[in-house]
Coordinates of C-alpha atoms in Angstrom, one line a residue:
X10 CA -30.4 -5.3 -22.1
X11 CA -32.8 -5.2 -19.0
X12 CA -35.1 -1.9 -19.1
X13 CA -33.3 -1.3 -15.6
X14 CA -30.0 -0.9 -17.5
X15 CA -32.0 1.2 -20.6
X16 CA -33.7 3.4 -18.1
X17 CA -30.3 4.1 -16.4
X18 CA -28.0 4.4 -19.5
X19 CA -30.1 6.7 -20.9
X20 CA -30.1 8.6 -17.8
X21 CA -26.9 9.7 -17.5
X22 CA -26.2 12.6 -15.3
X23 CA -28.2 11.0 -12.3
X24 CA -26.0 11.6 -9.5
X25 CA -22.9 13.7 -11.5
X26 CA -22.4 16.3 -8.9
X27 CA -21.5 19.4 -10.5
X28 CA -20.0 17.8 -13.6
X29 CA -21.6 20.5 -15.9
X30 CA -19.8 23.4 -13.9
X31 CA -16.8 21.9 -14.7
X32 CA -14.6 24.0 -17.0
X33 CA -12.6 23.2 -20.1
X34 CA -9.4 22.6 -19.5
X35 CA -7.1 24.1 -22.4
X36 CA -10.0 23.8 -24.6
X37 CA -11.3 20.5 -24.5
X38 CA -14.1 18.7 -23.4
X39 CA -13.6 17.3 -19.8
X40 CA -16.9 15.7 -18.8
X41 CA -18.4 12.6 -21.1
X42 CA -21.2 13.3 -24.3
X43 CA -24.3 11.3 -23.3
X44 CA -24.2 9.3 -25.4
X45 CA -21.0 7.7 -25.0
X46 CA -21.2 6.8 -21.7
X47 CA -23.5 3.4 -22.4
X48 CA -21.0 1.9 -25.4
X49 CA -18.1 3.3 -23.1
X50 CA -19.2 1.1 -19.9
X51 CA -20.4 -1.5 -22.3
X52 CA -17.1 -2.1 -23.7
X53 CA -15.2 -2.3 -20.7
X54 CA -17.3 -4.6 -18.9
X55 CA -17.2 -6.8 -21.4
X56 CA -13.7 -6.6 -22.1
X57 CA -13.3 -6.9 -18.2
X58 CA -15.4 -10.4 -17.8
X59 CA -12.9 -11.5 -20.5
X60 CA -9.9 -10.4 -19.4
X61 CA -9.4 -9.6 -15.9
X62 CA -7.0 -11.0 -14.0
X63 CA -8.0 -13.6 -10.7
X64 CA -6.8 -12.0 -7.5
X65 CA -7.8 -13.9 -4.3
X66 CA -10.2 -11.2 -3.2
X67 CA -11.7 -10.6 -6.6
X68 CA -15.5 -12.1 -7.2
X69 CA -17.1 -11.1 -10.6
X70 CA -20.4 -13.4 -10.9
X71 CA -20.0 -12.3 -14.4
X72 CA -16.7 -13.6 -15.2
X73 CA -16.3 -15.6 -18.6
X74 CA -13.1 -16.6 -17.9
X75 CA -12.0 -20.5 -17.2
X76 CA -12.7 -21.4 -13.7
X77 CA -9.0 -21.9 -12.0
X78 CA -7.2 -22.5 -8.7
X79 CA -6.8 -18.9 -7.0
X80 CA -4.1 -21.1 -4.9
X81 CA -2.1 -20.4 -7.9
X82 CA -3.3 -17.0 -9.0
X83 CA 0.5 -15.5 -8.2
X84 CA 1.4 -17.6 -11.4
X85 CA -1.3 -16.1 -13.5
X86 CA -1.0 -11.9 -12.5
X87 CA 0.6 -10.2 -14.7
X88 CA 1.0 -6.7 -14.4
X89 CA 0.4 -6.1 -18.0
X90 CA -0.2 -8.4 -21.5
X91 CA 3.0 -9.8 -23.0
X92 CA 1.5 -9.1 -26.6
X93 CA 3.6 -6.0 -28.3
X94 CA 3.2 -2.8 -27.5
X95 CA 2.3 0.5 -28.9
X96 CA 4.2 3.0 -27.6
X97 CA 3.9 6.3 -29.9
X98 CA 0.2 6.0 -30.6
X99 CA -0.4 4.8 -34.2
X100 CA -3.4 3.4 -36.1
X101 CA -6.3 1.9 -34.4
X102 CA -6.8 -1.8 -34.3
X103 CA -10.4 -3.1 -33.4
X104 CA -10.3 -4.5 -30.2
X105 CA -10.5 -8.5 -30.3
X106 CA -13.4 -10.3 -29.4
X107 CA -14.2 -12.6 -26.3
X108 CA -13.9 -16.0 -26.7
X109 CA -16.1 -17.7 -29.6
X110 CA -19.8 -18.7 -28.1
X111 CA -19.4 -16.9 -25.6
X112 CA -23.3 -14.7 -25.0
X113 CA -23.1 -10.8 -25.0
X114 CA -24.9 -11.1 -21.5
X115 CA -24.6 -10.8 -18.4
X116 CA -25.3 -12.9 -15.1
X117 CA -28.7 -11.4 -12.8
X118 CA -27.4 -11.6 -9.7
X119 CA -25.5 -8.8 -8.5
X120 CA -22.3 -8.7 -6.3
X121 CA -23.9 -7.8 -3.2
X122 CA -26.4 -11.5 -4.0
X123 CA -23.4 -12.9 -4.2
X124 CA -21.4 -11.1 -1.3
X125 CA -24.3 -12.0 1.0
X126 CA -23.9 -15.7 0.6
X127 CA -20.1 -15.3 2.2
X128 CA -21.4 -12.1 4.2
X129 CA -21.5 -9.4 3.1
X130 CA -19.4 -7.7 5.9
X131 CA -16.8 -9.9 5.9
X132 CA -16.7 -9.5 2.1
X133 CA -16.4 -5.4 2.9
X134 CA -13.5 -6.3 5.4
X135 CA -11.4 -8.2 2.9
X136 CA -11.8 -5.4 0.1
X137 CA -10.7 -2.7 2.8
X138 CA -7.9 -4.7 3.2
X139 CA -6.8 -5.9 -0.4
X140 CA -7.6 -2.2 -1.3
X141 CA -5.3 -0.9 1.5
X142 CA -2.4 -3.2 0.7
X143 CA -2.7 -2.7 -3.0
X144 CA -2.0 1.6 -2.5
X145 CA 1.5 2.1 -3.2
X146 CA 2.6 -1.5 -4.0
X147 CA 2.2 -3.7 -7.0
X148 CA -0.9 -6.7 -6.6
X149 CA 1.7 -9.4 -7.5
X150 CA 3.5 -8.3 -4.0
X151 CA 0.2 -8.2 -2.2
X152 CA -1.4 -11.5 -3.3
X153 CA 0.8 -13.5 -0.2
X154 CA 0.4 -10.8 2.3
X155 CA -3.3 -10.6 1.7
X156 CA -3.2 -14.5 2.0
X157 CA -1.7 -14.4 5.1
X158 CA -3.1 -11.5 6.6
X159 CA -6.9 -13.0 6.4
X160 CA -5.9 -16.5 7.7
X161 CA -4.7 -14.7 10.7
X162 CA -7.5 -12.0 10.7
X163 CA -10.5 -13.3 8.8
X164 CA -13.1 -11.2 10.2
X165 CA -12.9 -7.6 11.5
X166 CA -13.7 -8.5 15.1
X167 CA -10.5 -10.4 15.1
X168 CA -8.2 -8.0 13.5
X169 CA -9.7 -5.5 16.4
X170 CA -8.5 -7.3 19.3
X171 CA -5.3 -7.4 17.0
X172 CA -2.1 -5.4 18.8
X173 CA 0.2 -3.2 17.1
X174 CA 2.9 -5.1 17.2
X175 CA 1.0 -8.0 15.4
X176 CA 0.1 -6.3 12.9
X177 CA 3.3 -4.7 12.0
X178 CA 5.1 -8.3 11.7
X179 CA 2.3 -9.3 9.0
X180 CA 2.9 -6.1 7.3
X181 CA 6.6 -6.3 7.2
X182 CA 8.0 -5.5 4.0
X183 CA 5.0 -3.8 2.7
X184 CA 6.3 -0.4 3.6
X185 CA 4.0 2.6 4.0
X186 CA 3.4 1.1 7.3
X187 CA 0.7 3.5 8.1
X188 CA -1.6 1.7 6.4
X189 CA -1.2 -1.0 9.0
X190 CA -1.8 1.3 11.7
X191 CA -4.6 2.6 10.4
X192 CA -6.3 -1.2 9.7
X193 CA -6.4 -1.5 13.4
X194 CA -7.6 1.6 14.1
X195 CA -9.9 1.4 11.7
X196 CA -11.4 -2.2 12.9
X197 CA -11.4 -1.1 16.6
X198 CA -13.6 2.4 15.7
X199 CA -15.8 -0.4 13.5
X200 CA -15.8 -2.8 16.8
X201 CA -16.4 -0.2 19.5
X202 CA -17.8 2.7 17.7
X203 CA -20.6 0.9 15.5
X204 CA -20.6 -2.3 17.7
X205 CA -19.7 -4.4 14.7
X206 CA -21.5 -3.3 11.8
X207 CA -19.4 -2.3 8.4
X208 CA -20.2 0.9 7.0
X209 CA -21.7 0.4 3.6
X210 CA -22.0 3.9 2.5
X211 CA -19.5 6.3 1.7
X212 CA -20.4 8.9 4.1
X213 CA -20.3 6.5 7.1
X214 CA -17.0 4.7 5.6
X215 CA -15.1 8.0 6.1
X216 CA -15.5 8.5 9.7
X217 CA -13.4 5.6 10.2
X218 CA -10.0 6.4 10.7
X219 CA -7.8 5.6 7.5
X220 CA -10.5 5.2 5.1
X221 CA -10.1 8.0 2.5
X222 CA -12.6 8.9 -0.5
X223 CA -10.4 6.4 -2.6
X224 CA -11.2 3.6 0.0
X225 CA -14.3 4.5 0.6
X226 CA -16.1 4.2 -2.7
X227 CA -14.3 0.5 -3.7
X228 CA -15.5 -0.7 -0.2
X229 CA -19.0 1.3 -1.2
X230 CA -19.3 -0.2 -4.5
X231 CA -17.5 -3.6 -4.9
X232 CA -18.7 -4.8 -1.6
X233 CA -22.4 -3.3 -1.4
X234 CA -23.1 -2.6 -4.6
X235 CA -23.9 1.2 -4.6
X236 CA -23.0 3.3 -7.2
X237 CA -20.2 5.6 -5.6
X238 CA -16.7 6.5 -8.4
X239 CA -13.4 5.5 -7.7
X240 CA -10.1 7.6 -8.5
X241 CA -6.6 6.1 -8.2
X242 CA -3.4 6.2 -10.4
X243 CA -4.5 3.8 -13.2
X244 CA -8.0 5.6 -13.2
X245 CA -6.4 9.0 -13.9
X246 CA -4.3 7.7 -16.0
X247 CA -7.1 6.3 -18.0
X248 CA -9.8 9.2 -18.1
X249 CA -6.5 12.0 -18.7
X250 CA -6.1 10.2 -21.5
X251 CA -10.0 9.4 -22.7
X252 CA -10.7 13.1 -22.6
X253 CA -7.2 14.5 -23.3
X254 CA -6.4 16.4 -19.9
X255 CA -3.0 17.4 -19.2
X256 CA -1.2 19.2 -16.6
X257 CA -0.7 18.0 -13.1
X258 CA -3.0 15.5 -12.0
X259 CA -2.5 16.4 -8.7
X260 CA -3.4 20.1 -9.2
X261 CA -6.9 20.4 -6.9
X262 CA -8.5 22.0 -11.1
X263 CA -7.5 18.4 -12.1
X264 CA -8.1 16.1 -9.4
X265 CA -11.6 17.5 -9.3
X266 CA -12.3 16.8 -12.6
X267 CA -11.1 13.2 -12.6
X268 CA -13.4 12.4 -9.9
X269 CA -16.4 14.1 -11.9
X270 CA -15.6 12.1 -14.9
X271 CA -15.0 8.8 -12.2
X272 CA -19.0 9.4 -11.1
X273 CA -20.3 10.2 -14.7
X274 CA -18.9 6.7 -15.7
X275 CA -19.8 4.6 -12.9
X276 CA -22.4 1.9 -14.2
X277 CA -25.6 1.7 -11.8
X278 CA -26.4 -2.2 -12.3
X279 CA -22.5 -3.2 -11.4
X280 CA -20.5 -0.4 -9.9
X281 CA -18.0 -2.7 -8.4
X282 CA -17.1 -4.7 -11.0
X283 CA -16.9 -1.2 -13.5
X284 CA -14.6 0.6 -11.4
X285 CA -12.3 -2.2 -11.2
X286 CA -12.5 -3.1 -14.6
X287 CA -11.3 1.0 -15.1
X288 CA -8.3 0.2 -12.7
X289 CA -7.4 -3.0 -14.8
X290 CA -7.5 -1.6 -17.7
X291 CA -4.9 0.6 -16.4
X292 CA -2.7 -1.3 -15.4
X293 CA -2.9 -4.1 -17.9
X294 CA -3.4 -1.9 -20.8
X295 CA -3.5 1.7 -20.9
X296 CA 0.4 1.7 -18.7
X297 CA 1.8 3.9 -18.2
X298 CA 4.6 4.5 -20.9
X299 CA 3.2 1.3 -23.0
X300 CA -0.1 1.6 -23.5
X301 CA -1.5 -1.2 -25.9
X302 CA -4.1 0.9 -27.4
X303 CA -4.5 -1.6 -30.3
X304 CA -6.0 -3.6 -27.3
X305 CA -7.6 -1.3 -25.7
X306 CA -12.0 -1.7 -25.3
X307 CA -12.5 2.1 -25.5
X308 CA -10.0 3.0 -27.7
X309 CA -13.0 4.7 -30.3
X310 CA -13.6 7.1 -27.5
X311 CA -9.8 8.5 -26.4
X312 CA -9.4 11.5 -26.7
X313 CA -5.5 11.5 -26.5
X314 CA -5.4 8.8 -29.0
X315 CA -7.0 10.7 -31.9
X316 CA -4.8 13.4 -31.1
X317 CA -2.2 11.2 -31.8
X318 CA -3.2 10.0 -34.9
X319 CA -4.3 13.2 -36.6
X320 CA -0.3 14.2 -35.8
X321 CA -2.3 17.4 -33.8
X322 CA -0.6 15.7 -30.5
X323 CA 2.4 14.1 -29.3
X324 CA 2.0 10.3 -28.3
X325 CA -0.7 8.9 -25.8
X326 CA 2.3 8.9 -23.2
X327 CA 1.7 12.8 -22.6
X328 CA -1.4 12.3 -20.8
X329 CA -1.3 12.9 -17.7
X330 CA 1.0 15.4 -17.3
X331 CA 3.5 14.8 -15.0
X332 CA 3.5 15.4 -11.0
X333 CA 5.4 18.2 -9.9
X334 CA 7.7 16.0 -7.4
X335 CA 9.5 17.4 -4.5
X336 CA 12.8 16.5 -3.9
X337 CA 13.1 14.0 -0.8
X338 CA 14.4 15.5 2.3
X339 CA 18.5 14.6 3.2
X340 CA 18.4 12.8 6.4
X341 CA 21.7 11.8 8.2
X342 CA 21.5 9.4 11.1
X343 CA 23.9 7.0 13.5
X344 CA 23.2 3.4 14.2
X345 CA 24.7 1.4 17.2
X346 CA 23.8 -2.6 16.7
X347 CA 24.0 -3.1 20.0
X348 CA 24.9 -6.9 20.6
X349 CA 24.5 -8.4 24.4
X350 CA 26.9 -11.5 24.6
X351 CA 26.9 -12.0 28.5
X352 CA 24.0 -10.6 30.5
X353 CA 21.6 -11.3 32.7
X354 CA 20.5 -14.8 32.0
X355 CA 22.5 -17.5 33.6
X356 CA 24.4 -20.0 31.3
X357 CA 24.9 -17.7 28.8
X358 CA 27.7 -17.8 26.9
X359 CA 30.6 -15.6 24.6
X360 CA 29.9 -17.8 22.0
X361 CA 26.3 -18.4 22.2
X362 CA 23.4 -16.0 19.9
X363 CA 23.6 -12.4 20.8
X364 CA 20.2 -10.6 22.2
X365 CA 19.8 -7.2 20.5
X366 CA 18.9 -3.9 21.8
X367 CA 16.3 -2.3 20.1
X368 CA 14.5 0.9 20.6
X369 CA 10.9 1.8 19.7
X370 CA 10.3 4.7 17.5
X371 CA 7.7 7.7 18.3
X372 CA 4.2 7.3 18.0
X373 CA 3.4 9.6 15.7
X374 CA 6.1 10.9 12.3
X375 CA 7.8 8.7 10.1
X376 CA 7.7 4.8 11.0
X377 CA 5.9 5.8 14.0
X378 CA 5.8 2.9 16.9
X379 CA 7.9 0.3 14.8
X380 CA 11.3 -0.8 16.5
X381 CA 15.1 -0.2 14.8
X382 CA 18.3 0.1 16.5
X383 CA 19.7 2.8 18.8
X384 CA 19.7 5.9 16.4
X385 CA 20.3 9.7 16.8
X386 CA 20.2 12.4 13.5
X387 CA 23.6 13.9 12.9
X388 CA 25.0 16.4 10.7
X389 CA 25.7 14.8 7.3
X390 CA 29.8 15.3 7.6
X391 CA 30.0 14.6 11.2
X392 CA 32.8 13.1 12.6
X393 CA 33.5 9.5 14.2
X394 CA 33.9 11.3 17.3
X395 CA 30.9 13.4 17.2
X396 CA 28.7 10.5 16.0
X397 CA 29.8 7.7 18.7
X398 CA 29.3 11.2 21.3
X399 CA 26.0 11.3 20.0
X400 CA 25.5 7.3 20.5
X401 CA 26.8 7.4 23.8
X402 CA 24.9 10.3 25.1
X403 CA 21.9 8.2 24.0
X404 CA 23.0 4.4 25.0
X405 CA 23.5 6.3 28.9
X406 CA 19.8 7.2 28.8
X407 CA 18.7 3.5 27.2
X408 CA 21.3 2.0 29.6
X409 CA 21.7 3.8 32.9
X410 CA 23.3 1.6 35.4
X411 CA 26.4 1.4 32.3
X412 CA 27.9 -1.9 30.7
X413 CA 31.1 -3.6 30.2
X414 CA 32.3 -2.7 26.5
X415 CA 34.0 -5.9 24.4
X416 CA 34.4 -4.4 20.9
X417 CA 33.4 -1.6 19.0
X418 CA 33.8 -1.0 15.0
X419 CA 32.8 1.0 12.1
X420 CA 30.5 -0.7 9.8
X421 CA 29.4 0.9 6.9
X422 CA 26.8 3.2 5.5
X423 CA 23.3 2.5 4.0
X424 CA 21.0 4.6 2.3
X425 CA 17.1 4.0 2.3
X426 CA 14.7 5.8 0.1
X427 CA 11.7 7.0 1.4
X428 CA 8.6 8.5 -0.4
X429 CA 9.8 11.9 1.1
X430 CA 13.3 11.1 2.9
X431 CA 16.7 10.2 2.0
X432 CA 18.0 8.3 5.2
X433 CA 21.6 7.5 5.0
X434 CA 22.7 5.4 7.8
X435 CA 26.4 5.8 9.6
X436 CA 26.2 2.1 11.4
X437 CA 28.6 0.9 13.8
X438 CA 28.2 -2.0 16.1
X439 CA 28.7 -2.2 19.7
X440 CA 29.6 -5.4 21.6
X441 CA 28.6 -6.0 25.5
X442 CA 29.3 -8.7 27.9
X443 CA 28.0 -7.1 31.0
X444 CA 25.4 -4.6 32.2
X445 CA 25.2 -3.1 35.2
X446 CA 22.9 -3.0 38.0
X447 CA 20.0 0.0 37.2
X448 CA 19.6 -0.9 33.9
X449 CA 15.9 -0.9 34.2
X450 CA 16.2 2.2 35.6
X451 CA 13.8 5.4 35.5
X452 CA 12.3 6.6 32.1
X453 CA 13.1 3.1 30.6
X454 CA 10.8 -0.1 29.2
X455 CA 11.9 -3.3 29.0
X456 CA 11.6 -5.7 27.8
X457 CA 11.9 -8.7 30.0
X458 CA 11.6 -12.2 27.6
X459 CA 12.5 -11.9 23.9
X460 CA 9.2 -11.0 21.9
X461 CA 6.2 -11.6 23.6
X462 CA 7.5 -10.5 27.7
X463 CA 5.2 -7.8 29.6
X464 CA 6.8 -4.5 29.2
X465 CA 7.1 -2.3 32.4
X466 CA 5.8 1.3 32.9
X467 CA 7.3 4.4 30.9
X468 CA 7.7 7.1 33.3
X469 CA 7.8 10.8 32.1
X470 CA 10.2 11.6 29.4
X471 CA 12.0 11.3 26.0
X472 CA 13.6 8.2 26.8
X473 CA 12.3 5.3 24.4
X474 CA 10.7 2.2 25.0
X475 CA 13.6 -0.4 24.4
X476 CA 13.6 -4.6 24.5
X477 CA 16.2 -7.2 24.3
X478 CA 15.8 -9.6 21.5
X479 CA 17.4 -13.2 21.0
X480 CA 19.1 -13.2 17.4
X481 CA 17.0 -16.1 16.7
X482 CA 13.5 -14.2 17.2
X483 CA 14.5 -10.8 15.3
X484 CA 12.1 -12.0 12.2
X485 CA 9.3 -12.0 14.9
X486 CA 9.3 -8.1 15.5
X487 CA 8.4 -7.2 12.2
X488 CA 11.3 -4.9 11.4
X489 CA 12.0 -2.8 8.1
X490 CA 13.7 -3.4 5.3
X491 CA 15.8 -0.8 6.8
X492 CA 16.7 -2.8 9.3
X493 CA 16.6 -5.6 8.0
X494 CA 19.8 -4.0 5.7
X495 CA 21.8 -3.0 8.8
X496 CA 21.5 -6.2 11.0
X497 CA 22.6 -8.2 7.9
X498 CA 25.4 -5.6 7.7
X499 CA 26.0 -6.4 11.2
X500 CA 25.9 -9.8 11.0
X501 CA 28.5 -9.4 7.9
X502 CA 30.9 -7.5 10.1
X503 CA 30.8 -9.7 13.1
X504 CA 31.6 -12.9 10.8
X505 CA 34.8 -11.0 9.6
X506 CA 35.7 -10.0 12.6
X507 CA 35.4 -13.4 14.0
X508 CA 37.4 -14.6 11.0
X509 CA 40.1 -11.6 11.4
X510 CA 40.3 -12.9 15.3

C-alpha cells in the first residue's frame, strides 16, 4: 500500500458532505464506521479485478483476468454467476480467493494514464453513451447497440452533426427513447456550447442536457478519474443491504442517504473502477432476490446479513424495501395501416410492395418525434363506428385532396406496456389505390422519396408531419416495437386476405 492510499484511507470523511447529519433510520447505523471503509474498498476491488465481467467499453488497467477477444464478450456476460444460490440468508462462507500467484497489488497507472492514451474525451464520450444505454435495459442487450452506435458515431463531434431521425433508427428497440434524444442534445450543447471540450467535472457535466447526477459522476469518475459517488439500482441495492435500510428507496429520507453512503465509500486512488465494481457486484452477486452472499467480498460488513443470521431479521431479500409503484395509466387508441397500392409514381402496380403512411408524433410527451401509424385516443368501449369516425376525421386532415378506398378490415388488438402507460391498440388496415389531387395540401409534410426525401414546410397547425414509405425501407425509420407489432399484424392480415381472395 502506497502512503497516497494510507494517507487517504485513513482519512475518511474528506469530501462526505453532510454524512454525519444524517439520521438513523429505524435505529440503525446509516453512514460507514471509519474503520471499515479501507477493508470494505479493499475487498471489492480485489474481488472486482478478479471477477468483473469484459464489456466493450470497460478498461480496468488493473484487471487480473485472462486477456480475451471483447469481439466475443456477448458470449462471456452473464448477468449473474451460475454457482448456487443463497436465497434466505444462511451462514457465511469466506469469500474465495483470486487466482493462485496472483500479487495483492495493484497497477500505478491510473485510468485517466490510460484514458489519455485513447483520449481521454473520447473515452468520456463512450462512457456517456454505454452509461446511457445501460439505464433501464440489461448490458447483455446493450453490448451490440453500443457496438454499433460507436462505429457510426465514434467521437462526439460526429454524433453532433447526427439528426434525429438517425439516431432513433440506431436506438430502435432500446426503448426509453429519450435517452436517444437527449444524446444528441447533449453532443450538440458539448459541440456549440463548449466548442468541443467534454466536461470532466460533475458540476460542468450537469449543464448538459440529459446528463443527471447518476451520469454525471460515472462520466466524472471512470473517465477522468475524480473522486465523485455513483447511485443506481444495483448500488442501492447493495448499500440498503450493507447498512440494513429499509423502506422506500425512492423516499427523498432514503435516496439521500444512499448517495451519502455512495461518497463515503468512493476510493480516492481509483474512483472509476470502485464504483463500478459496487454496480457489479450488484448485479452479479448481491441480485436482487438471489443474492450469493456466500460469494460475496463484503459479506463481514452487511448489515442485513447478520440480521439474518442471528434470526433478529427476515432474509437479505428485505432490503430494500420495496418502491411504492403506481399503477400505469389505461390508454385506448385506433390504428389505420394505411397501405398505398396505386399512387403517384408511374408503373406502379396492384401487386407490387405497398408505401405506408406514417405520421410523426409530437415533439415533446411520450415517444415524442418518432413515427407510428395514423392514430387517435378513443374511449376504451368505443364502437367500430365511432373509432373508423375518429380515423376518418383524422386521415381528411393527413389526406386532404381524398383517395380512392380498395379494402378496409378489422385487424386485431395489441397491448404495449409502458413504464407508465397501458396502450391498447384497436388496429384496422386501410387499403388505397388512388389519391387525389391536394394531397400535399395546407398544414401537411411530406414526404416526397421513401426515407431520406426533403420534407416540405409545416404550416400553422395540429396537423402532423406525415411520409410515404416503401414496405421494403420500413426497418430504415427506426420504428418501435410497438409498431413493429402492428405492421406485422398488418402484414398477417393482408396475407389472409390475399389467400381468402
Amino acid at each position: 500500500m502506497t502512503k497516497e492510499r494510507s494517507a487517504r484511507e485513513d482519512s475518511p470523511d474528506v469530501g462526505h458532505g453532510n454524512i454525519g447529519e444524517i439520521e438513523d433510520i429505524g435505529g440503525k447505523q446509516t453512514c460507514f464506521r471509519g474503520e471499515e471503509i479501507a477493508p470494505l474498498r479493499k475487498g471489492l476491488l480485489r474481488w472486482y479485478d478478479r471477477n468483473h465481467r469484459e464489456l466493450p467499453w470497460r478498461i480496468n488497467p488493473h484487471s487480473q483476468l485472462k486477456k480475451t477477444d471483447l469481439s466475443d464478450a456477448t458470449d462471456t456476460v452473464q448477468e449473474v454467476p451460475s454457482k448456487k444460490r443463497q436465497k434466505q440468508g444462511g451462514k457465511r462462507v469466506a469469500p474465495q480467493e483470486g487466482p493462485a500467484g496472483v500479487p495483492d497489488t495493484v497497477l500505478k497507472e491510473s485510468v485517466l494514464e490510460l484514458a489519455k492514451a485513447e483520449g481521454v474525451e473520447n473515452r468520456a464520450y463512450a462512457v456517456w453513451v454505454s452509461e446511457v444505454m445501460c439505464q433501464q435495459t440489461r448490458v447483455v442487450v446493450v453490448m451490440d447497440y453500443f457496438r454499433k452506435w460507436m462505429e457510426k458515431w465514434p467521437t462526439v463531434g460526429e454524433l453532433a452533426q447526427a439528426t434525429q431521425e438517425e439516431v432513433i433508427q440506431v436506438w430502435a428497440g432500446l426503448g426509453y427513447y429519450r435517452r436517444a434524444r437527449f444524446l444528441l442534445e447533449g453532443a450538440k450543447y458539448i459541440m456549440s456550447t463548449l466548442g468541443g471540450r467534454f466536461p470532466s467535472t460533475v458540476p460542468e457535466l450537469l449543464k448538459v442536457p440529459g446528463i443527471g447526477a447518476y451520469t454525471a459522476g460515472a462520466i466524472a469518475s471512470i473517465a477522468f478519474d475524480v473522486r465523485a459517488p455513483v447511485v443506481d439500482g444495483n448500488v442501492v441495492r447493495v448499500l440498503s443491504r450493507l447498512r440494513a435500510i429499509s423502506g422506500d428507496p425512492t423516499e427523498k429520507g432514503n435516496v439521500k442517504v444512499h448517495w451519502s453512503l455512495a461518497e463515503q465509500l468512493v476510493d480516492a486512488i481509483r474512483p472509476g473502477c470502485f464504483n463500478q465494481a459496487l454496480m457489479e457486484l450488484g448485479a452479479m452477486v448481491c441480485t436482487p432476490t438471489s443474492p450469493d452472499c456466500s460469494g460475496c467480498p463484503v459479506s463481514g460488513h452487511c448489515q442485513a446479513l447478520k440480521l439474518a443470521e442471528s434470526g433478529i431479521g427476515g432474509p437479505v431479500t428485505e432490503f430494500p424495501g420495496k418502491k411504492v409503484k403506481k399503477a400505469p395509466r389505461e390508454e385506448t387508441v385506433a390504428v389505420c395501416v394505411v397501405e398505398l397500392r396505386k399512387g403517384e409514381k408511374p408503373g406502379r402496380s396492384v401487386e407490387a410492395s405497398p408505401e405506408y403512411l406514417l405520421i410523426q408524433r409530437p415533439k415533446t410527451g411520450l415517444l415524442a418525434g418518432l413515427w407510428e401509424f395514423p392514430t387517435v385516443s378513443v374511449a376504451s368501449k368505443a364502437s367500430k363506428s365511432v373509432r373508423r369516425s375518429a380515423l376518418d376525421s383524422l386521415l381528411a386532415r393527413l389526406l386532404p385532396g381524398g383517395y380512392e378506398t380498395s379494402e378496409r378490415h378489422e385487424v386485431g388488438e395489441y397491448v404495449h406496456v409502458f413504464s407508465h402507460v397501458r396502450q391498447t391498440m384497436l388496429i384496422e388496415r386501410l387499403v388505397i389505390t388512388e389519391m387525389k389531387s391536394g394531397q400535399n395540401g395546407k398544414g401537411v409534410k411530406r414526404q416526397r422519396e421513401g426515407v431520406g426525401g426533403e420534407l416540405e414546410d409545416e404550416s400553422e397547425g395540429s396537423t402532423p408531419q406525415t411520409r410515404w414509405v416503401p414496405e421494403e425501407e420500413m426497418t430504415s425509420v427506426g420504428l418501435t416495437s410497438g409498431v413493429k407489432k402492428v405492421l406485422d399484424m398488418a402484414r398477417k392480415s393482408r396475407a389472409l386476405t390475399t389467400q381468402k381472395s
